[in-house]
C-alpha cells in the first residue's frame, strides 16, 4: 500500500513537472516576406511567442502554395501543437487545415482567411472597412470623376473584401452618375508590375483622363506611380494604397500618393501569439468576439481596425508608434 502511494506521488510529481516545463511549440507558416510588413509580422510573432514561454518554428513558402502544404505537413508530423498560417492560397490552404485537424493541431488563419474548411480561428484586420476607408478618403476630395481600381491577388480573400469595401462607397456615387469606373481589375500577385501594366494600358489608350486610383496595396501603388510618371500625371491623380510601406510614406511626403492604410501589425501579431499559446495550453483564446463565415463554418475571430495615413498625420501615426523611423523618410 505504501509502495502504491509512493508510485502515485511520483507519477503526480512527474506530471506536474512536465506541465511546468512544457514549452508550447508553435508553427508559423508565412506566404512570403514581401511586402516589408510581413517581416515585421514574423519578427513580432516570434518575439511574443518566446516571451510567453513558447517556441516558434517558421517556414516561408515564397508564394508557392504546394511548398506551403509540404512545410505544414512536416511541421505537423514533427509535433507542432498549433499552427499560425498566412495562406498563400485561400482554397489550397484548406488541405493544410484538413490535415491539421486529423492530427488534432488547431489552426489560426493570420490576416488572410482560409476558405471552405473547418478552420479554428481567424485573426485579421477588417478588410471591408479598409476598402471603405480608401474610397471614402478619395471621394471626399473628389466626389465626382473617373476612378480606377486595382485589386489584390485573386488567391487572397482579402482582395475580394477590399473590393467590396471600395464598392460600398463608390456604388452610390456611380448610381448618382457622379463617378465613372474606368477600370476595376484584380491582380495575380499584388505586384508593382501589375499596377504599372493596368495603369499604363489605360493611359496609353484613347481615354479621357483619370482623377483617382485605388490600389489595394502600396506595392501596386508604386507601379501605378511609375505609369503616372511616364504620362506626366504623377501627383495629379489621387492615389490610395495600403500597408504603410516606407516607400509609400515617402511618396505621400513627396505628393505622388494621397494615402496609405496603417494596419495594427503589433496588435495582430500579439493577438495571434497569445491565442496560440493559450490553445497549446488547452485554454480558450481570449477576445474572439466575432464570427466570420469562411464558406464552411462560422470561424471565431478577432478583427482589428486600421487607420488612414495622409501627409498631415504621418508623425502622429506610423512615426510616433515606432512603425517607421523619421530618418527613413528623408
Ligand atoms: C494581403 C494583406 C496586405 C498586403 C498583401 C500582399 O493579404 O492584406 O496587407 O500585404 O497581402 O502581401
Short mmCIF file of N, CA, C and O in Angstrom, two decimals, residues 29-151:
data_model
loop_
_atom_site.label_atom_id
_atom_site.label_comp_id
_atom_site.label_asym_id
_atom_site.label_seq_id
_atom_site.Cartn_x
_atom_site.Cartn_y
_atom_site.Cartn_z
N UNK A 29 3.55 29.58 -40.49
CA UNK A 29 3.70 29.40 -41.94
C UNK A 29 3.47 30.74 -42.63
O UNK A 29 2.36 31.26 -42.66
N UNK A 30 4.56 31.31 -43.17
CA UNK A 30 4.46 32.60 -43.86
C UNK A 30 4.30 32.36 -45.36
O UNK A 30 4.87 31.42 -45.91
N UNK A 31 3.57 33.25 -46.04
CA UNK A 31 3.48 33.19 -47.50
C UNK A 31 4.83 33.60 -48.08
O UNK A 31 5.57 32.80 -48.65
N UNK A 32 5.16 34.90 -47.90
CA UNK A 32 6.49 35.39 -48.31
C UNK A 32 6.83 36.56 -47.39
O UNK A 32 6.02 36.94 -46.57
N UNK A 33 8.03 37.09 -47.55
CA UNK A 33 8.40 38.22 -46.68
C UNK A 33 8.28 39.55 -47.42
O UNK A 33 8.81 40.57 -47.00
N UNK A 34 7.57 39.52 -48.53
CA UNK A 34 7.33 40.76 -49.26
C UNK A 34 5.84 40.98 -49.42
O UNK A 34 5.14 40.00 -49.68
N UNK A 35 5.32 42.20 -49.32
CA UNK A 35 6.00 43.42 -48.95
C UNK A 35 6.56 43.40 -47.53
O UNK A 35 6.31 42.48 -46.77
N UNK A 36 7.29 44.48 -47.20
CA UNK A 36 8.08 44.52 -45.97
C UNK A 36 7.29 44.30 -44.68
O UNK A 36 7.84 43.87 -43.68
N UNK A 37 5.98 44.59 -44.70
CA UNK A 37 5.19 44.42 -43.48
C UNK A 37 5.30 43.02 -42.93
O UNK A 37 5.30 42.82 -41.72
N UNK A 38 5.41 42.01 -43.80
CA UNK A 38 5.43 40.62 -43.33
C UNK A 38 6.65 40.28 -42.50
O UNK A 38 6.62 39.39 -41.67
N UNK A 39 7.76 40.99 -42.75
CA UNK A 39 8.95 40.77 -41.91
C UNK A 39 8.65 41.21 -40.49
O UNK A 39 9.08 40.59 -39.53
N UNK A 40 7.89 42.32 -40.40
CA UNK A 40 7.53 42.83 -39.06
C UNK A 40 6.59 41.84 -38.38
O UNK A 40 6.79 41.51 -37.20
N UNK A 41 5.59 41.36 -39.11
CA UNK A 41 4.65 40.39 -38.53
C UNK A 41 5.43 39.19 -37.98
O UNK A 41 5.21 38.76 -36.84
N UNK A 42 6.33 38.66 -38.82
CA UNK A 42 7.06 37.45 -38.44
C UNK A 42 7.91 37.68 -37.19
O UNK A 42 7.85 36.90 -36.22
N UNK A 43 8.68 38.78 -37.20
CA UNK A 43 9.56 39.06 -36.06
C UNK A 43 8.76 39.25 -34.78
O UNK A 43 9.14 38.74 -33.71
N UNK A 44 7.63 39.96 -34.88
CA UNK A 44 6.82 40.22 -33.69
C UNK A 44 6.20 38.94 -33.14
O UNK A 44 6.13 38.73 -31.93
N UNK A 45 5.74 38.07 -34.03
CA UNK A 45 5.13 36.81 -33.57
C UNK A 45 6.18 35.94 -32.87
O UNK A 45 5.95 35.43 -31.77
N UNK A 46 7.36 35.83 -33.50
CA UNK A 46 8.41 35.01 -32.89
C UNK A 46 8.77 35.54 -31.50
O UNK A 46 8.88 34.79 -30.53
N UNK A 47 8.93 36.86 -31.44
CA UNK A 47 9.33 37.51 -30.18
C UNK A 47 8.29 37.27 -29.10
O UNK A 47 8.61 36.89 -27.97
N UNK A 48 7.02 37.45 -29.45
CA UNK A 48 5.95 37.33 -28.46
C UNK A 48 5.79 35.89 -27.98
O UNK A 48 5.58 35.64 -26.79
N UNK A 49 5.89 34.95 -28.92
CA UNK A 49 5.74 33.54 -28.53
C UNK A 49 6.85 33.14 -27.56
O UNK A 49 6.59 32.49 -26.54
N UNK A 50 8.07 33.59 -27.84
CA UNK A 50 9.18 33.29 -26.91
C UNK A 50 8.94 33.93 -25.56
O UNK A 50 9.16 33.31 -24.51
N UNK A 51 8.48 35.18 -25.60
CA UNK A 51 8.21 35.91 -24.35
C UNK A 51 7.15 35.19 -23.51
O UNK A 51 7.20 35.19 -22.29
N UNK A 52 6.19 34.56 -24.20
CA UNK A 52 5.12 33.87 -23.48
C UNK A 52 5.52 32.44 -23.09
O UNK A 52 4.70 31.65 -22.64
N UNK A 53 6.77 32.11 -23.33
CA UNK A 53 7.28 30.81 -22.87
C UNK A 53 7.18 29.70 -23.90
O UNK A 53 7.39 28.52 -23.57
N UNK A 54 6.87 30.05 -25.15
CA UNK A 54 6.77 29.01 -26.18
C UNK A 54 7.98 29.01 -27.11
O UNK A 54 8.90 29.81 -26.95
N UNK A 55 7.95 28.08 -28.07
CA UNK A 55 8.97 28.11 -29.12
C UNK A 55 8.25 28.24 -30.46
O UNK A 55 7.14 27.75 -30.61
N UNK A 56 8.91 28.92 -31.40
CA UNK A 56 8.25 29.17 -32.67
C UNK A 56 9.12 28.68 -33.82
O UNK A 56 10.28 29.05 -33.94
N UNK A 57 8.53 27.83 -34.65
CA UNK A 57 9.25 27.32 -35.81
C UNK A 57 8.64 27.99 -37.05
O UNK A 57 7.43 27.98 -37.22
N UNK A 58 9.48 28.59 -37.89
CA UNK A 58 8.96 29.37 -39.03
C UNK A 58 9.31 28.70 -40.35
O UNK A 58 10.41 28.16 -40.52
N UNK A 59 8.38 28.77 -41.30
CA UNK A 59 8.68 28.34 -42.68
C UNK A 59 8.11 29.39 -43.63
O UNK A 59 7.01 29.91 -43.40
N UNK A 60 8.87 29.72 -44.66
CA UNK A 60 8.43 30.74 -45.63
C UNK A 60 8.24 30.05 -46.98
O UNK A 60 9.15 29.40 -47.49
N UNK A 61 7.05 30.21 -47.55
CA UNK A 61 6.72 29.43 -48.76
C UNK A 61 7.10 30.11 -50.07
O UNK A 61 6.93 29.52 -51.14
N UNK A 62 7.58 31.36 -50.00
CA UNK A 62 7.92 32.12 -51.21
C UNK A 62 6.79 32.06 -52.25
O UNK A 62 7.03 31.79 -53.44
N UNK A 63 5.59 32.30 -51.80
CA UNK A 63 4.39 32.38 -52.65
C UNK A 63 4.06 31.09 -53.40
O UNK A 63 3.38 31.13 -54.42
N UNK A 64 4.50 29.96 -52.89
CA UNK A 64 4.25 28.68 -53.55
C UNK A 64 3.32 27.85 -52.65
O UNK A 64 3.73 27.37 -51.59
N UNK A 65 2.08 27.67 -53.10
CA UNK A 65 1.06 27.01 -52.26
C UNK A 65 1.43 25.55 -51.98
O UNK A 65 1.16 25.04 -50.89
N UNK A 66 2.03 24.87 -52.97
CA UNK A 66 2.40 23.47 -52.76
C UNK A 66 3.52 23.35 -51.73
O UNK A 66 3.53 22.46 -50.89
N UNK A 67 4.46 24.31 -51.82
CA UNK A 67 5.55 24.30 -50.84
C UNK A 67 4.99 24.55 -49.44
O UNK A 67 5.40 23.90 -48.47
N UNK A 68 4.02 25.46 -49.35
CA UNK A 68 3.44 25.74 -48.03
C UNK A 68 2.77 24.48 -47.47
O UNK A 68 2.87 24.20 -46.27
N UNK A 69 2.11 23.73 -48.35
CA UNK A 69 1.47 22.48 -47.91
C UNK A 69 2.53 21.52 -47.34
O UNK A 69 2.38 21.00 -46.24
N UNK A 70 3.63 21.33 -48.09
CA UNK A 70 4.69 20.42 -47.63
C UNK A 70 5.28 20.89 -46.29
O UNK A 70 5.54 20.07 -45.40
N UNK A 71 5.48 22.19 -46.19
CA UNK A 71 6.05 22.73 -44.94
C UNK A 71 5.12 22.46 -43.76
O UNK A 71 5.56 22.10 -42.66
N UNK A 72 3.81 22.60 -44.02
CA UNK A 72 2.83 22.38 -42.95
C UNK A 72 2.82 20.93 -42.51
O UNK A 72 2.83 20.62 -41.31
N UNK A 73 2.83 20.02 -43.50
CA UNK A 73 2.79 18.58 -43.18
C UNK A 73 4.01 18.21 -42.34
O UNK A 73 3.90 17.48 -41.35
N UNK A 74 5.17 18.75 -42.73
CA UNK A 74 6.39 18.43 -41.99
C UNK A 74 6.29 18.93 -40.55
O UNK A 74 6.63 18.21 -39.61
N UNK A 75 5.80 20.15 -40.40
CA UNK A 75 5.67 20.70 -39.04
C UNK A 75 4.73 19.86 -38.19
O UNK A 75 5.01 19.56 -37.03
N UNK A 76 3.59 19.48 -38.79
CA UNK A 76 2.60 18.70 -38.04
C UNK A 76 3.19 17.33 -37.66
O UNK A 76 3.09 16.89 -36.52
N UNK A 77 3.85 16.70 -38.64
CA UNK A 77 4.45 15.38 -38.36
C UNK A 77 5.55 15.47 -37.32
O UNK A 77 5.82 14.52 -36.60
N UNK A 78 6.18 16.65 -37.24
CA UNK A 78 7.25 16.82 -36.25
C UNK A 78 6.72 17.28 -34.89
O UNK A 78 7.51 17.59 -34.00
N UNK A 79 5.40 17.43 -34.79
CA UNK A 79 4.81 17.65 -33.47
C UNK A 79 4.49 19.07 -33.05
O UNK A 79 4.40 19.33 -31.85
N UNK A 80 4.29 20.03 -34.01
CA UNK A 80 3.84 21.35 -33.54
C UNK A 80 2.46 21.20 -32.91
O UNK A 80 1.68 20.32 -33.29
N UNK A 81 2.18 22.06 -31.93
CA UNK A 81 0.90 21.93 -31.23
C UNK A 81 -0.17 22.85 -31.78
O UNK A 81 -1.37 22.62 -31.63
N UNK A 82 0.25 23.95 -32.40
CA UNK A 82 -0.68 24.92 -33.02
C UNK A 82 -0.01 25.46 -34.27
O UNK A 82 1.22 25.61 -34.30
N UNK A 83 -0.82 25.81 -35.27
CA UNK A 83 -0.27 26.45 -36.47
C UNK A 83 -0.85 27.84 -36.63
O UNK A 83 -2.06 28.05 -36.46
N UNK A 84 0.02 28.80 -36.97
CA UNK A 84 -0.44 30.12 -37.40
C UNK A 84 -0.09 30.19 -38.88
O UNK A 84 1.07 29.97 -39.25
N UNK A 85 -1.07 30.48 -39.72
CA UNK A 85 -0.78 30.46 -41.16
C UNK A 85 -1.20 31.75 -41.87
O UNK A 85 -2.29 32.27 -41.66
N UNK A 86 -0.28 32.27 -42.69
CA UNK A 86 -0.62 33.31 -43.67
C UNK A 86 -0.75 32.53 -44.97
O UNK A 86 0.26 32.18 -45.59
N UNK A 87 -1.97 32.21 -45.39
CA UNK A 87 -2.12 31.31 -46.53
C UNK A 87 -1.64 31.91 -47.84
O UNK A 87 -1.91 33.07 -48.13
N UNK A 88 -0.96 31.10 -48.64
CA UNK A 88 -0.59 31.52 -49.99
C UNK A 88 -1.85 31.55 -50.84
O UNK A 88 -2.09 32.48 -51.60
N UNK A 89 -2.68 30.52 -50.67
CA UNK A 89 -3.87 30.39 -51.49
C UNK A 89 -5.08 30.09 -50.62
O UNK A 89 -5.07 29.13 -49.85
N UNK A 90 -6.11 30.92 -50.76
CA UNK A 90 -7.29 30.83 -49.90
C UNK A 90 -7.98 29.48 -49.91
O UNK A 90 -8.58 29.07 -48.92
N UNK A 91 -7.93 28.75 -51.05
CA UNK A 91 -8.60 27.44 -51.14
C UNK A 91 -7.63 26.31 -50.81
O UNK A 91 -7.93 25.42 -50.03
N UNK A 92 -6.43 26.36 -51.45
CA UNK A 92 -5.48 25.26 -51.28
C UNK A 92 -5.05 25.09 -49.83
O UNK A 92 -4.76 23.97 -49.39
N UNK A 93 -5.00 26.18 -49.09
CA UNK A 93 -4.60 26.09 -47.68
C UNK A 93 -5.61 25.29 -46.87
O UNK A 93 -5.33 24.84 -45.76
N UNK A 94 -6.80 25.07 -47.45
CA UNK A 94 -7.82 24.25 -46.79
C UNK A 94 -7.29 22.83 -46.57
O UNK A 94 -7.64 22.18 -45.57
N UNK A 95 -6.45 22.34 -47.47
CA UNK A 95 -5.87 20.99 -47.32
C UNK A 95 -4.98 20.93 -46.08
O UNK A 95 -4.89 19.90 -45.42
N UNK A 96 -4.31 22.05 -45.81
CA UNK A 96 -3.45 22.11 -44.61
C UNK A 96 -4.34 22.00 -43.37
O UNK A 96 -4.05 21.24 -42.44
N UNK A 97 -5.44 22.75 -43.38
CA UNK A 97 -6.34 22.74 -42.22
C UNK A 97 -6.92 21.33 -42.02
O UNK A 97 -7.01 20.84 -40.89
N UNK A 98 -7.28 20.69 -43.14
CA UNK A 98 -7.85 19.33 -43.03
C UNK A 98 -6.84 18.34 -42.44
O UNK A 98 -7.17 17.55 -41.57
N UNK A 99 -5.59 18.44 -42.89
CA UNK A 99 -4.55 17.54 -42.37
C UNK A 99 -4.29 17.83 -40.89
O UNK A 99 -4.15 16.91 -40.07
N UNK A 100 -4.25 19.13 -40.57
CA UNK A 100 -4.00 19.53 -39.17
C UNK A 100 -5.11 18.99 -38.26
O UNK A 100 -4.85 18.48 -37.18
N UNK A 101 -6.32 19.09 -38.74
CA UNK A 101 -7.48 18.66 -37.94
C UNK A 101 -7.41 17.16 -37.64
O UNK A 101 -7.68 16.74 -36.52
N UNK A 102 -7.04 16.41 -38.66
CA UNK A 102 -6.90 14.95 -38.48
C UNK A 102 -5.88 14.64 -37.40
O UNK A 102 -5.93 13.62 -36.74
N UNK A 103 -4.91 15.53 -37.25
CA UNK A 103 -3.82 15.32 -36.28
C UNK A 103 -4.00 16.14 -35.00
O UNK A 103 -3.06 16.33 -34.25
N UNK A 104 -5.22 16.67 -34.82
CA UNK A 104 -5.56 17.45 -33.61
C UNK A 104 -4.68 18.68 -33.42
O UNK A 104 -4.32 19.02 -32.29
N UNK A 105 -4.28 19.32 -34.53
CA UNK A 105 -3.49 20.57 -34.43
C UNK A 105 -4.40 21.74 -34.85
O UNK A 105 -4.76 21.85 -36.02
N UNK A 106 -4.77 22.61 -33.91
CA UNK A 106 -5.63 23.75 -34.27
C UNK A 106 -4.87 24.75 -35.15
O UNK A 106 -3.66 24.90 -35.03
N UNK A 107 -5.62 25.42 -36.04
CA UNK A 107 -5.01 26.37 -36.98
C UNK A 107 -5.61 27.77 -36.81
O UNK A 107 -6.83 27.94 -36.78
N UNK A 108 -4.71 28.76 -36.72
CA UNK A 108 -5.12 30.17 -36.68
C UNK A 108 -4.78 30.78 -38.03
O UNK A 108 -3.62 30.79 -38.44
N UNK A 109 -5.76 31.30 -38.72
CA UNK A 109 -5.54 31.96 -40.01
C UNK A 109 -5.16 33.41 -39.71
O UNK A 109 -5.92 34.13 -39.08
N UNK A 110 -3.96 33.80 -40.19
CA UNK A 110 -3.44 35.11 -39.79
C UNK A 110 -3.55 36.13 -40.93
O UNK A 110 -2.94 35.96 -41.99
N UNK A 111 -4.31 37.15 -40.69
CA UNK A 111 -4.55 38.28 -41.60
C UNK A 111 -5.29 37.91 -42.89
O UNK A 111 -5.90 38.75 -43.53
N UNK A 112 -5.18 36.66 -43.34
CA UNK A 112 -5.93 36.22 -44.53
C UNK A 112 -6.76 35.00 -44.16
O UNK A 112 -6.25 34.11 -43.46
N UNK A 113 -7.95 34.94 -44.69
CA UNK A 113 -8.86 33.84 -44.34
C UNK A 113 -8.62 32.61 -45.23
O UNK A 113 -8.46 32.74 -46.44
N UNK A 114 -8.58 31.43 -44.59
CA UNK A 114 -8.57 30.18 -45.37
C UNK A 114 -10.04 29.81 -45.54
O UNK A 114 -10.80 29.73 -44.58
N UNK A 115 -10.43 29.58 -46.79
CA UNK A 115 -11.85 29.37 -47.10
C UNK A 115 -12.23 27.88 -47.12
O UNK A 115 -11.39 27.01 -47.37
N UNK A 116 -13.52 27.65 -46.92
CA UNK A 116 -14.14 26.33 -47.13
C UNK A 116 -13.49 25.16 -46.41
O UNK A 116 -13.22 24.12 -47.02
N UNK A 117 -13.21 25.34 -45.15
CA UNK A 117 -12.68 24.24 -44.34
C UNK A 117 -13.06 24.51 -42.89
O UNK A 117 -13.55 25.59 -42.57
N UNK A 118 -12.80 23.52 -42.03
CA UNK A 118 -13.13 23.71 -40.61
C UNK A 118 -12.01 24.42 -39.88
O UNK A 118 -11.38 23.86 -38.98
N UNK A 119 -11.77 25.63 -40.30
CA UNK A 119 -10.72 26.46 -39.69
C UNK A 119 -11.08 26.74 -38.23
O UNK A 119 -12.24 26.93 -37.89
N UNK A 120 -10.05 26.80 -37.35
CA UNK A 120 -10.32 27.01 -35.92
C UNK A 120 -10.49 28.48 -35.56
O UNK A 120 -11.46 28.86 -34.90
N UNK A 121 -9.52 29.32 -35.98
CA UNK A 121 -9.58 30.74 -35.59
C UNK A 121 -9.07 31.63 -36.72
O UNK A 121 -8.28 31.20 -37.57
N UNK A 122 -9.51 32.89 -36.69
CA UNK A 122 -9.11 33.87 -37.71
C UNK A 122 -8.79 35.18 -37.01
O UNK A 122 -9.62 35.70 -36.25
N UNK A 123 -7.56 35.70 -37.22
CA UNK A 123 -7.17 36.98 -36.60
C UNK A 123 -6.71 37.90 -37.72
O UNK A 123 -5.77 37.60 -38.46
N UNK A 124 -7.41 39.02 -37.88
CA UNK A 124 -7.13 39.86 -39.04
C UNK A 124 -7.55 41.31 -38.78
O UNK A 124 -8.02 41.65 -37.70
N UNK A 125 -7.35 42.12 -39.81
CA UNK A 125 -7.93 43.46 -39.79
C UNK A 125 -9.27 43.39 -40.52
O UNK A 125 -9.52 42.44 -41.25
N UNK A 126 -10.09 44.41 -40.34
CA UNK A 126 -11.37 44.44 -41.03
C UNK A 126 -11.13 44.95 -42.45
O UNK A 126 -11.02 46.15 -42.69
N UNK A 127 -11.01 44.00 -43.38
CA UNK A 127 -10.61 44.37 -44.74
C UNK A 127 -11.71 45.10 -45.51
O UNK A 127 -11.41 45.89 -46.41
N UNK A 128 -12.97 44.84 -45.19
CA UNK A 128 -14.04 45.60 -45.86
C UNK A 128 -13.91 47.06 -45.43
O UNK A 128 -13.96 47.98 -46.24
N UNK A 129 -13.68 47.26 -44.12
CA UNK A 129 -13.53 48.63 -43.60
C UNK A 129 -12.33 49.33 -44.23
O UNK A 129 -12.37 50.54 -44.48
N UNK A 130 -11.26 48.57 -44.51
CA UNK A 130 -10.07 49.19 -45.14
C UNK A 130 -10.43 49.71 -46.53
O UNK A 130 -10.10 50.83 -46.90
N UNK A 131 -11.14 48.89 -47.31
CA UNK A 131 -11.58 49.32 -48.64
C UNK A 131 -12.44 50.57 -48.55
O UNK A 131 -12.32 51.49 -49.37
N UNK A 132 -13.29 50.59 -47.53
CA UNK A 132 -14.17 51.76 -47.35
C UNK A 132 -13.35 53.01 -47.01
O UNK A 132 -13.60 54.09 -47.54
N UNK A 133 -12.36 52.83 -46.12
CA UNK A 133 -11.52 53.98 -45.73
C UNK A 133 -10.82 54.57 -46.95
O UNK A 133 -10.76 55.79 -47.12
N UNK A 134 -10.30 53.70 -47.81
CA UNK A 134 -9.58 54.17 -49.00
C UNK A 134 -10.52 55.00 -49.89
O UNK A 134 -10.21 56.13 -50.28
N UNK A 135 -11.69 54.41 -50.20
CA UNK A 135 -12.62 55.06 -51.13
C UNK A 135 -13.23 56.32 -50.51
O UNK A 135 -13.42 57.34 -51.19
N UNK A 136 -13.49 56.25 -49.20
CA UNK A 136 -14.09 57.41 -48.51
C UNK A 136 -13.16 58.61 -48.59
O UNK A 136 -13.59 59.73 -48.88
N UNK A 137 -11.87 58.36 -48.35
CA UNK A 137 -10.91 59.47 -48.32
C UNK A 137 -10.82 60.13 -49.69
O UNK A 137 -10.88 61.35 -49.81
N UNK A 138 -10.70 59.32 -50.72
CA UNK A 138 -10.54 59.89 -52.06
C UNK A 138 -11.83 60.56 -52.55
O UNK A 138 -11.78 61.63 -53.17
N UNK A 139 -12.98 59.96 -52.24
CA UNK A 139 -14.23 60.56 -52.74
C UNK A 139 -14.60 61.83 -51.96
O UNK A 139 -15.40 62.63 -52.44
N UNK A 140 -14.03 62.00 -50.76
CA UNK A 140 -14.26 63.28 -50.05
C UNK A 140 -13.54 64.38 -50.81
O UNK A 140 -14.02 65.51 -50.90
N UNK A 141 -12.36 64.05 -51.35
CA UNK A 141 -11.61 65.07 -52.11
C UNK A 141 -12.24 65.25 -53.50
O UNK A 141 -12.42 66.36 -53.97
N UNK A 142 -12.56 64.12 -54.12
CA UNK A 142 -13.16 64.18 -55.47
C UNK A 142 -14.45 63.36 -55.49
O UNK A 142 -14.43 62.18 -55.82
N UNK A 143 -15.55 64.00 -55.15
CA UNK A 143 -16.82 63.26 -55.10
C UNK A 143 -17.34 62.88 -56.49
O UNK A 143 -18.27 62.08 -56.61
N UNK A 144 -16.75 63.47 -57.52
CA UNK A 144 -17.17 63.13 -58.88
C UNK A 144 -15.93 62.99 -59.75
O UNK A 144 -14.96 63.71 -59.55
N UNK A 145 -15.97 62.05 -60.69
CA UNK A 145 -14.83 61.91 -61.60
C UNK A 145 -14.60 60.49 -62.04
O UNK A 145 -15.39 59.58 -61.74
N UNK A 146 -13.48 60.29 -62.69
CA UNK A 146 -13.13 58.96 -63.22
C UNK A 146 -12.23 58.23 -62.23
O UNK A 146 -11.15 58.74 -61.88
N UNK A 147 -12.66 57.05 -61.82
CA UNK A 147 -11.93 56.27 -60.83
C UNK A 147 -11.44 54.94 -61.43
O UNK A 147 -12.18 54.28 -62.16
N UNK A 148 -10.22 54.56 -61.09
CA UNK A 148 -9.70 53.23 -61.45
C UNK A 148 -9.46 52.45 -60.17
O UNK A 148 -9.07 53.02 -59.15
N UNK A 149 -9.72 51.13 -60.22
CA UNK A 149 -9.49 50.29 -59.04
C UNK A 149 -8.57 49.13 -59.43
O UNK A 149 -8.82 48.45 -60.42
N UNK A 150 -7.52 48.93 -58.64
CA UNK A 150 -6.65 47.77 -58.87
C UNK A 150 -6.66 46.91 -57.61
O UNK A 150 -6.24 47.35 -56.54
N UNK A 151 -7.17 45.71 -57.77
CA UNK A 151 -7.38 44.84 -56.61
C UNK A 151 -6.16 43.99 -56.28
O UNK A 151 -5.17 43.95 -57.03
#
